[in-house]
Short mmCIF file of C-alpha atoms in Angstrom, two decimals:
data_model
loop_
_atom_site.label_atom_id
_atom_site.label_comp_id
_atom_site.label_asym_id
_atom_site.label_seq_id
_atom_site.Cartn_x
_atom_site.Cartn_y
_atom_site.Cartn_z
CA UNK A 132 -35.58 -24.21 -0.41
CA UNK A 133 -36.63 -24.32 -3.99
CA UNK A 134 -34.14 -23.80 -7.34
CA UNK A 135 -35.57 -21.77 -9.19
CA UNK A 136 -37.81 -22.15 -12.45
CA UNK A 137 -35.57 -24.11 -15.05
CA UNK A 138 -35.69 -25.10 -18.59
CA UNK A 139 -36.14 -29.13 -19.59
CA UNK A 140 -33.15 -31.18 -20.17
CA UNK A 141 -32.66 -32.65 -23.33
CA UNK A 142 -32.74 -36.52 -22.81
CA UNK A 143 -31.93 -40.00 -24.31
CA UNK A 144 -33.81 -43.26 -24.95
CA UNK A 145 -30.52 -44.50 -25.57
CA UNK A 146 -29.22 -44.07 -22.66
CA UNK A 147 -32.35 -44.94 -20.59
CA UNK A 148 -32.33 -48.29 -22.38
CA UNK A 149 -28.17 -49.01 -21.82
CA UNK A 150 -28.53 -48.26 -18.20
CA UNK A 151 -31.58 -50.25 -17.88
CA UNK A 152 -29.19 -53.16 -19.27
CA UNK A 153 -26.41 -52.31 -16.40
CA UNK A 154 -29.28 -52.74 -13.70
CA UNK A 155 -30.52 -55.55 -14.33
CA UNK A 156 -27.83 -57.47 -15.34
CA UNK A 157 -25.60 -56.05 -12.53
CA UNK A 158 -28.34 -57.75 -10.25
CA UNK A 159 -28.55 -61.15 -11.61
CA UNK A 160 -26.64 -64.24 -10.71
CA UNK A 161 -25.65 -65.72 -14.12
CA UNK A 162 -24.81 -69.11 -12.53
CA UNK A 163 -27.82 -69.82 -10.97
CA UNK A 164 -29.90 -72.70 -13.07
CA UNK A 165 -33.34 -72.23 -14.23
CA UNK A 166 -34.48 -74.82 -11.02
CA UNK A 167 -32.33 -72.80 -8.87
CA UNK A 168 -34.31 -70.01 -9.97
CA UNK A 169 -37.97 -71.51 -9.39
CA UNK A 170 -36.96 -73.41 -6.10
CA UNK A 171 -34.84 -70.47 -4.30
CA UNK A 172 -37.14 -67.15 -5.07
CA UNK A 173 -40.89 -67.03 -5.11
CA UNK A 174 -41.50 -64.74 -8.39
CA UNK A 175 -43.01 -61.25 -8.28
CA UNK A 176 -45.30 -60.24 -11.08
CA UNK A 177 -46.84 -56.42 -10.90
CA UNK A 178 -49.40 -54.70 -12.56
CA UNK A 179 -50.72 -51.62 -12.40
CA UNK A 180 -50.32 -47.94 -12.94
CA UNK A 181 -47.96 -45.16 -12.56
CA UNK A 182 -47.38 -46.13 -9.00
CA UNK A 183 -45.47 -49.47 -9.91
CA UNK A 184 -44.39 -48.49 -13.45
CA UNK A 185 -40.85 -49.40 -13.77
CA UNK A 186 -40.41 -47.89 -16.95
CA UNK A 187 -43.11 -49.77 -19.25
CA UNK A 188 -44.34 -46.58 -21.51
CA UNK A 189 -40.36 -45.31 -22.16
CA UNK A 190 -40.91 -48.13 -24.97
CA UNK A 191 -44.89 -47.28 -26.43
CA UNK A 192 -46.34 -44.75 -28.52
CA UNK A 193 -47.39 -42.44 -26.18
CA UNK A 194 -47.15 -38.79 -25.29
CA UNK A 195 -45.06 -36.94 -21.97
CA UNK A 196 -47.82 -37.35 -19.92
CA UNK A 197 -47.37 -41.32 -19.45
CA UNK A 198 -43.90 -40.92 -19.27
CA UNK A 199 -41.09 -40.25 -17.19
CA UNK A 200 -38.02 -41.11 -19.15
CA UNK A 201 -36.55 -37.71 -18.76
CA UNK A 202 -34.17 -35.40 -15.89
CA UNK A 203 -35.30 -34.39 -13.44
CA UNK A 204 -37.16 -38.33 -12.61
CA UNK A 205 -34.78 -40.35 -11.12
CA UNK A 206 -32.40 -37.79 -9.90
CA UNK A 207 -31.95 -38.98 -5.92
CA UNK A 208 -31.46 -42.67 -6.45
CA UNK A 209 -30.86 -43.81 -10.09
CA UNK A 210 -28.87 -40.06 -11.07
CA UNK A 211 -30.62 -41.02 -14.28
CA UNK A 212 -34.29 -40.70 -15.37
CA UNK A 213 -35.65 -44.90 -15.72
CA UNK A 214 -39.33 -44.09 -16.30
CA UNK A 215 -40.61 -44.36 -13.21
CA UNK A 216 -43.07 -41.62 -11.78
CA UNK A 217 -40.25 -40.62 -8.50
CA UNK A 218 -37.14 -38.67 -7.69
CA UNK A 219 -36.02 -42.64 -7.09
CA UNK A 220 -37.42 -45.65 -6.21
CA UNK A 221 -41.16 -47.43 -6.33
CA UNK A 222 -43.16 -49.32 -3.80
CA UNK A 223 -42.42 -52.58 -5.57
CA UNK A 224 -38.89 -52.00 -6.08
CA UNK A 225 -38.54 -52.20 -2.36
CA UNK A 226 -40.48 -55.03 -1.68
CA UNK A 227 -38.77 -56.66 -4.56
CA UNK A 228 -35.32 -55.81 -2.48
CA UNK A 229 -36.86 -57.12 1.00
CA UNK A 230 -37.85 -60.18 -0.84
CA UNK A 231 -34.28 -60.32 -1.81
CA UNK A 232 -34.77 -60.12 -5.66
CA UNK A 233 -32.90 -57.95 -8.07
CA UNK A 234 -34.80 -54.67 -9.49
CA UNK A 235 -38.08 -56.02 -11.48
CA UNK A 236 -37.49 -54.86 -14.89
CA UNK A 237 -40.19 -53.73 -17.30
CA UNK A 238 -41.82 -56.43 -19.37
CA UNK A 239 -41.43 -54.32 -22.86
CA UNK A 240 -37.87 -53.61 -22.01
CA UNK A 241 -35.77 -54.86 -25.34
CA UNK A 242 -33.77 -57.52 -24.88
CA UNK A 243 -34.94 -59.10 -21.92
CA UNK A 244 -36.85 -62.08 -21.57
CA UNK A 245 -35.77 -63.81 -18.35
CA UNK A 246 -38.49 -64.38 -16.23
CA UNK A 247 -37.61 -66.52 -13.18
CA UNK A 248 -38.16 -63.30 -10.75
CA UNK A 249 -41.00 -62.29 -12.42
CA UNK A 250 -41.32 -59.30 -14.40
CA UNK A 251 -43.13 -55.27 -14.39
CA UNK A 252 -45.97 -54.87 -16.55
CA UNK A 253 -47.16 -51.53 -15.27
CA UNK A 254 -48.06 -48.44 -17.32
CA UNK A 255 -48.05 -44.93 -15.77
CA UNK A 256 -51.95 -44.01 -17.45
CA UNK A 257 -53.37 -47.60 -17.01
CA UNK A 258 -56.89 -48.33 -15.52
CA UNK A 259 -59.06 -51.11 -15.05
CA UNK A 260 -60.79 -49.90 -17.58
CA UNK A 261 -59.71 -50.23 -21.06
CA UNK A 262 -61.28 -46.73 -21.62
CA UNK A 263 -58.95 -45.01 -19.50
CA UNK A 264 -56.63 -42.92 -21.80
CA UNK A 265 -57.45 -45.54 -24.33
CA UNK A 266 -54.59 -45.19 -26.66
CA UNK A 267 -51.68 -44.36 -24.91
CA UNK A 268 -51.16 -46.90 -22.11
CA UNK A 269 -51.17 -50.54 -21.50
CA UNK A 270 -54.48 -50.71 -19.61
CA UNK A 271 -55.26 -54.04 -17.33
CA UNK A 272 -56.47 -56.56 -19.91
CA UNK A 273 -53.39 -56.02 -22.24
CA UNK A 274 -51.16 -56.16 -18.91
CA UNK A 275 -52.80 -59.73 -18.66
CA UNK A 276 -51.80 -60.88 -21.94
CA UNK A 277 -48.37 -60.36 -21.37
CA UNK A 278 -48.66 -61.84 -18.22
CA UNK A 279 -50.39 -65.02 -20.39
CA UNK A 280 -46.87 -64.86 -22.72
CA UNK A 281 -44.80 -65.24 -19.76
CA UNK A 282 -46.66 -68.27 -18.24
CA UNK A 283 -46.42 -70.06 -21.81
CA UNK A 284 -42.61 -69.17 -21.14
CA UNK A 285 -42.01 -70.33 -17.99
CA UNK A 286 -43.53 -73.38 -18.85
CA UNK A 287 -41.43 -73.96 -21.98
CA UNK A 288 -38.17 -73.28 -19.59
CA UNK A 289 -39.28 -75.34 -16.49
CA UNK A 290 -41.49 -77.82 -17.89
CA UNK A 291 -45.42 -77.54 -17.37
CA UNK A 292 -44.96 -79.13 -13.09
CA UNK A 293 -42.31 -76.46 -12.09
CA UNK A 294 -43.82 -73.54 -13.59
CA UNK A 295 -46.84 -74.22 -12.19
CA UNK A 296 -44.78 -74.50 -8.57
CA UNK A 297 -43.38 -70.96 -9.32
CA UNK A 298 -46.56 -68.82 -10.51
CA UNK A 299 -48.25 -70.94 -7.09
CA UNK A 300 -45.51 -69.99 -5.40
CA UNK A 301 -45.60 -66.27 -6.55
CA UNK A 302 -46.83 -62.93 -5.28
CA UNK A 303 -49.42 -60.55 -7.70
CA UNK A 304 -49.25 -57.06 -6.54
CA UNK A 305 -51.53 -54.47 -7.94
CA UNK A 306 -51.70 -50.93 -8.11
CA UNK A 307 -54.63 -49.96 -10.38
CA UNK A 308 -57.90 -47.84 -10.31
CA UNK A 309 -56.41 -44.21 -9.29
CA UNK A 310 -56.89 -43.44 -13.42
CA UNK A 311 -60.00 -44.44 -13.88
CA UNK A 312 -61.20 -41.71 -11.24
CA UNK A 313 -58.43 -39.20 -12.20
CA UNK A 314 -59.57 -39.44 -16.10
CA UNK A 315 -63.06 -37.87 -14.61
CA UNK A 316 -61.41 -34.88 -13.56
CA UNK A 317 -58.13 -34.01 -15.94
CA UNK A 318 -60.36 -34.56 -19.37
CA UNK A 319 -63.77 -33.81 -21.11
CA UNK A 320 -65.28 -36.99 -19.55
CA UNK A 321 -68.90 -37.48 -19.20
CA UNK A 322 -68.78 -40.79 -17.89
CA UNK A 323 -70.79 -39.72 -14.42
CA UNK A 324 -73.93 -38.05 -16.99
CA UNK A 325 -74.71 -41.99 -17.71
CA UNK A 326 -73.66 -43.70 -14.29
CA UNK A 327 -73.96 -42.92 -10.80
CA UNK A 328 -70.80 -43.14 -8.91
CA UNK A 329 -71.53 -45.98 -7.16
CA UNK A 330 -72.23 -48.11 -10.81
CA UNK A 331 -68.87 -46.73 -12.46
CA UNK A 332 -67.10 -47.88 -9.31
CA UNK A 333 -69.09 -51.12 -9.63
CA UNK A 334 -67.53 -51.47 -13.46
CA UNK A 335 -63.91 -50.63 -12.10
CA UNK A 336 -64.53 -52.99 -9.49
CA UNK A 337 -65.87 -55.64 -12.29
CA UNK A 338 -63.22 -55.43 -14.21
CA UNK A 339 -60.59 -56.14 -12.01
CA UNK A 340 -62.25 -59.01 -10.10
CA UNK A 341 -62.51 -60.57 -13.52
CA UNK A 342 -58.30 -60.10 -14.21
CA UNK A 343 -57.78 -61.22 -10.62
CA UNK A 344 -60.11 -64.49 -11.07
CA UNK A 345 -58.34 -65.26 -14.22
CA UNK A 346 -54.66 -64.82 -12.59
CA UNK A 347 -56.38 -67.29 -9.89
CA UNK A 348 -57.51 -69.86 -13.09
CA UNK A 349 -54.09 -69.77 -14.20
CA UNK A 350 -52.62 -70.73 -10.50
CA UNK A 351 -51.57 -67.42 -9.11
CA UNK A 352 -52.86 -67.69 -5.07
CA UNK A 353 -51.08 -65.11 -3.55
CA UNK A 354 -51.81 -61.49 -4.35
CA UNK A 355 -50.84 -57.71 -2.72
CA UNK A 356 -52.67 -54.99 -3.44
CA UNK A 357 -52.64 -51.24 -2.29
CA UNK A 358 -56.07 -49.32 -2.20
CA UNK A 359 -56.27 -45.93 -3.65
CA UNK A 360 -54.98 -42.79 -2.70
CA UNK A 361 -56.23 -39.67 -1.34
CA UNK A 362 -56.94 -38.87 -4.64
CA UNK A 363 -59.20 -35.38 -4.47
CA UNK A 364 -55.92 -33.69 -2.46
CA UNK A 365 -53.30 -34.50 -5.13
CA UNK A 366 -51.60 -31.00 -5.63
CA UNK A 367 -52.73 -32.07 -9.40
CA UNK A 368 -56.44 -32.42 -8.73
CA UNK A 369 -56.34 -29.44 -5.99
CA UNK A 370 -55.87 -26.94 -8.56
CA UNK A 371 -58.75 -28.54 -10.84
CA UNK A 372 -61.80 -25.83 -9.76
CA UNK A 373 -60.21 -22.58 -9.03
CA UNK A 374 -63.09 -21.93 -7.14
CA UNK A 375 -62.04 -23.98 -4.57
CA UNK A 376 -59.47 -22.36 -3.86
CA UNK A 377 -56.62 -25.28 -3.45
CA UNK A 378 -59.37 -27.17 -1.40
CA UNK A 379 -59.32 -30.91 -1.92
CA UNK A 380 -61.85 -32.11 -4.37
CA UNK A 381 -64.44 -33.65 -2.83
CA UNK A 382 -66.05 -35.46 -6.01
CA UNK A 383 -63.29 -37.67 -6.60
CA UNK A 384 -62.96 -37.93 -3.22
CA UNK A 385 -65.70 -39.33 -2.92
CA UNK A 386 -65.43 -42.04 -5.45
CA UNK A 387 -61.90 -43.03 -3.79
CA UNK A 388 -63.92 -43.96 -0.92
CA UNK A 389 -66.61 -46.00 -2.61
CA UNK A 390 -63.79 -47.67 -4.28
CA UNK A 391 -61.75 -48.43 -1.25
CA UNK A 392 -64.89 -49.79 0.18
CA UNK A 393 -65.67 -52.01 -2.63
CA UNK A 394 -62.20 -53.26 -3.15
CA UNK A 395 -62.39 -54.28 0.94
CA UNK A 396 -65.23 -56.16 0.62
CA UNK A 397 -64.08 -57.52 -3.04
CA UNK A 398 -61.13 -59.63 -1.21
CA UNK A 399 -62.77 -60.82 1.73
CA UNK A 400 -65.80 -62.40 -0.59
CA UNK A 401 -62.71 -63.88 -2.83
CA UNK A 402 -61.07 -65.28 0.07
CA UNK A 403 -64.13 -66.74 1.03
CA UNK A 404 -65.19 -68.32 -2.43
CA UNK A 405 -61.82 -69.01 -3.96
CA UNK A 406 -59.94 -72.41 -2.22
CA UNK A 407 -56.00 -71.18 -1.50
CA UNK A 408 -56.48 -67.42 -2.02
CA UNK A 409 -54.58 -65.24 0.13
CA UNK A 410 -54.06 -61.47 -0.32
CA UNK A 411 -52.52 -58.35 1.70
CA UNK A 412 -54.68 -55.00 1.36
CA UNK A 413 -52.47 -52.30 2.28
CA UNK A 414 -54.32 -49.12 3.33
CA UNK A 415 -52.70 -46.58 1.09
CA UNK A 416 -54.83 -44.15 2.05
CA UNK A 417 -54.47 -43.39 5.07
CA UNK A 418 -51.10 -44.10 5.07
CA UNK A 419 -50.36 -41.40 2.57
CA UNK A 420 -52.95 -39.12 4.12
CA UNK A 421 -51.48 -39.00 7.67
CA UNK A 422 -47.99 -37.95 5.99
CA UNK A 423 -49.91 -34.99 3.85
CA UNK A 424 -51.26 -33.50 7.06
CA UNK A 425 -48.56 -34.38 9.75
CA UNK A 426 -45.49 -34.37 7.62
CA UNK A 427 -43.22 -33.38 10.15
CA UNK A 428 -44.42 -36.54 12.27
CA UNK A 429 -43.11 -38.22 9.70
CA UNK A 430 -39.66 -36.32 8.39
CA UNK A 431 -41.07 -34.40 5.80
CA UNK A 432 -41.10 -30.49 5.82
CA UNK A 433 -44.23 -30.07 3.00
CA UNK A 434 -47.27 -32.43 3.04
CA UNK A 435 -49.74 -30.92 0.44
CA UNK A 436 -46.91 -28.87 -2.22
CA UNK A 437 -44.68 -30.81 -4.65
CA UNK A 438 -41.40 -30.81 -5.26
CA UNK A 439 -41.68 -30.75 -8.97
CA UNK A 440 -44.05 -28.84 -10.90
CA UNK A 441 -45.31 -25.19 -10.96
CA UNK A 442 -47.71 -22.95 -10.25
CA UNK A 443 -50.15 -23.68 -6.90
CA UNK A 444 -49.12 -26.40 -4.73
CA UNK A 445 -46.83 -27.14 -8.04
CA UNK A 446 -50.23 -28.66 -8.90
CA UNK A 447 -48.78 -28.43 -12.63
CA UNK A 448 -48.28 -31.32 -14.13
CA UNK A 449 -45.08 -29.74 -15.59
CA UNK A 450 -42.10 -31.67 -14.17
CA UNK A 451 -39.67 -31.72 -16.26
CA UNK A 452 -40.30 -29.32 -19.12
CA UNK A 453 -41.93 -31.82 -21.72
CA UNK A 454 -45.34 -31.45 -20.57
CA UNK A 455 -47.55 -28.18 -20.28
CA UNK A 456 -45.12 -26.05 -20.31
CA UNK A 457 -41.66 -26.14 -20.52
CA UNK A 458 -40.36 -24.20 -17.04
CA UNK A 459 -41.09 -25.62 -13.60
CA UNK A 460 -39.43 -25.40 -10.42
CA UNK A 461 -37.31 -28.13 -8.48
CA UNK A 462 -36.88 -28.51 -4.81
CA UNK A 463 -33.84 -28.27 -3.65
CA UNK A 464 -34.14 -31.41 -1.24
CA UNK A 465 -36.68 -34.08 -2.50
CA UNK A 466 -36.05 -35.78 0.89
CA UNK A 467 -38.21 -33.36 2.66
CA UNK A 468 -41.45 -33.53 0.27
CA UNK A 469 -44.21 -35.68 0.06
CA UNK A 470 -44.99 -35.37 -2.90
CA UNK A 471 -42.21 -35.73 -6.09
CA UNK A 472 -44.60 -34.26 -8.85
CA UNK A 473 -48.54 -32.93 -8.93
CA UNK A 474 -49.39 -36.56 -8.63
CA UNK A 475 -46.37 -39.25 -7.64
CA UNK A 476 -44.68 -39.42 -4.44
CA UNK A 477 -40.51 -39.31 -3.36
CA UNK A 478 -38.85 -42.63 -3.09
CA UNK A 479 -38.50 -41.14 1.18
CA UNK A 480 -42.30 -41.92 1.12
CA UNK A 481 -42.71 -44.90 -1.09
CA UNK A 482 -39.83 -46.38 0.98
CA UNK A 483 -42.11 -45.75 4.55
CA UNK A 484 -44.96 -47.34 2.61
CA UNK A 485 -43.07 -50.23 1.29
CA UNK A 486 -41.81 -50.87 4.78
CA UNK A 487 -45.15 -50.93 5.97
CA UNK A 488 -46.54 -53.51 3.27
CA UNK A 489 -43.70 -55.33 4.20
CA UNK A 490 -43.95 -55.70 8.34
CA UNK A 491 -47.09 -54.34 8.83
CA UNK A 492 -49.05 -55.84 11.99
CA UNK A 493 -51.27 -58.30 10.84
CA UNK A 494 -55.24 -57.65 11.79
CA UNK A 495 -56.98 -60.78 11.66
CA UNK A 496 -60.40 -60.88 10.91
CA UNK A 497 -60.15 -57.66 8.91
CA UNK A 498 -59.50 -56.24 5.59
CA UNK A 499 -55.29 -57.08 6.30
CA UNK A 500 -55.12 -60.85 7.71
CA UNK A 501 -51.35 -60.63 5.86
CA UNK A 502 -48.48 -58.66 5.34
CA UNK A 503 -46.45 -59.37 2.22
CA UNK A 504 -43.53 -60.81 4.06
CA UNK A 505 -46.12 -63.34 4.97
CA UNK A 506 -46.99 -63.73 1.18
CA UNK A 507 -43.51 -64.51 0.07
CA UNK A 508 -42.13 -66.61 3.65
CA UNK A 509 -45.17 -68.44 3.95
CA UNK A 510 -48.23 -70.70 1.94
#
């Protein structure tokens, strides 16, 4: 069932940022000391895009299409829009809760600077590159810097031995290289006129092993990452060639599958070369894929529509009223959708995924020798 078209909610930044507040300090054990902290939990630090923003871009200059700090995101879980890219929850908020920590808040949120978990410096927008939507996200390189601040933070709170225990100790997970493909496709890029596909994956590629190598420098050792989606059948990206009739797209298709090959063979060669490096590759690809085209398998009624959006497939990046267009439609039961918006998933799917990431079988010998419950239980 679907309600019909509606007008955008007025919303508030205020409010966004006092609940914010409630979370995260509702989560928190106040007594625990700061060696409590370090010994008991290993940290979680995450970077990335829209798929693990916890609310990062609510607090830059930016425009409604990096942001989701308005109704109807957050409606199932949070009955209150946080900035993250769902109906509810992320990915990494759930494998923050298996790893029994409290709800990773947003590095740029005001007001908070405790670190001892780790921290979210995500932006819905951000690529490897720094070209991608230069301007109105926190691409990859910035993301490190802050991550930089926080070390030099830790280490004033712990001392320069302990911190170094807890950023050993904790778990990197990425999400990142979905916008630097969907930028080809959604603007006036010419990017493929002056590289083949396979060199502009080979930059994307380059630019991330160069943040992941310096993570390593600094004493990160154990990272999770998540390869790219099925990209070219995004109900967004569908509706890109009308003459294709709501076909998937096969050009960025293709590139998701150069870069899912390159990221494979990326880890294994940094496993290989790089004393004490472990990492989980989850295959969100397939994953995601096998719930577009069997969704009933799976407890889903629609695979390839959205639950938010309009026009074909809801394909319209218009969730929410403050983006093209100010009327969309609603679902009436996110729970039975695939996909939340013309690009982002419902917190019913990133919750199958997490669980996944989390107890996955482990494949030795192959491109996922870990889960990440071995990331944060073991090493």
């Amino acid at each position: 069932m679907v309600r019909k078209s509606i007008m955008a909610r007025p919303s508030s930044l205020f409010l966004i940022f006092f609940l914010h507040l409630v979370l995260v300090s509702s989560s928190t054990t106040s007594t625990e000391t700061r060696s409590e902290h370090s010994r008991n939990h290993v940290a979680l630090f995450i970077f990335g895009d829209s798929f693990f923003d916890a609310g990062n871009n609510n607090y830059i200059n930016t425009t409604t299409l990096d942001q989701a700090n308005f109704w109807p995101y957050g409606e199932t879980y949070f009955q209150f829009p946080t900035g993250r890219f769902s109906d509810g929850r992320l990915i990494s908020d759930f494998i923050a809760e298996y790893a029994k920590l409290p709800l990773i808040p947003p590095f740029l949120q005001p007001g908070y600077n405790q670190y001892y978990h780790g921290v979210n410096f995500a932006s819905a927008g951000a690529g490897a590159l720094v070209e991608t939507f230069q301007g109105a996200v926190i691409d990859l390189k910035t993301q490190l810097k802050y991550y930089k601040k926080v070390q030099t933070w830790l280490r004033s709170k712990l001392g320069k031995v302990e911190a170094e225990i807890t950023l050993s100790k904790a778990v990197y997970l990425f999400s990142i290289g979905t916008n630097d493909y969907t930028s080809i496709f959604v603007t006036n890029s010419t990017v493929l006129n002056s590289y083949s596909k396979s060199e502009y994956v080979g930059i994307v590629i380059g630019n991330l092993t160069t943040i992941v190598k310096d993570i390593y420098k600094r004493g990160g050792r154990k990272f999770g990452f998540i390869n790219l989606p099925p990209l070219g059948c995004a109900p967004g990206i569908r509706i890109v060639k009308a003459e294709n009739n709501g076909s998937c797209l096969e050009e960025a298709s293709s590139l998701v599958k150069l870069h899912n090959k390159a990221l494979s063979k990326l880890l294994w060669k940094l496993e290989k070369q790089l004393k004490g490096f472990k990492y989980s590759l989850y295959n969100f690809n397939i994953n995601l894929r096998q719930r577009m085209n069997h969704p009933s398998k799976y407890g889903f009624k629609e695979g390839k529509g959205a639950c938010c959006g309009s026009g074909q497939f809801r394909g319209v990046f218009s969730c929410g009223g403050k983006r093209l267009g100010n009327r969309f439609q609603l679902c009436k039961n996110p729970n039975e959708y695939v996909f939340w918006d013309s690009y982002h998933l419902t917190q019913r799917v990133y919750k199958q995924l997490a669980d996944q990431m989390w107890n996955g079988a482990r494949k030795p010998n192959s491109v996922w020798p870990y889960n990440l419950r071995d990331l944060f239980q073991a090493f």
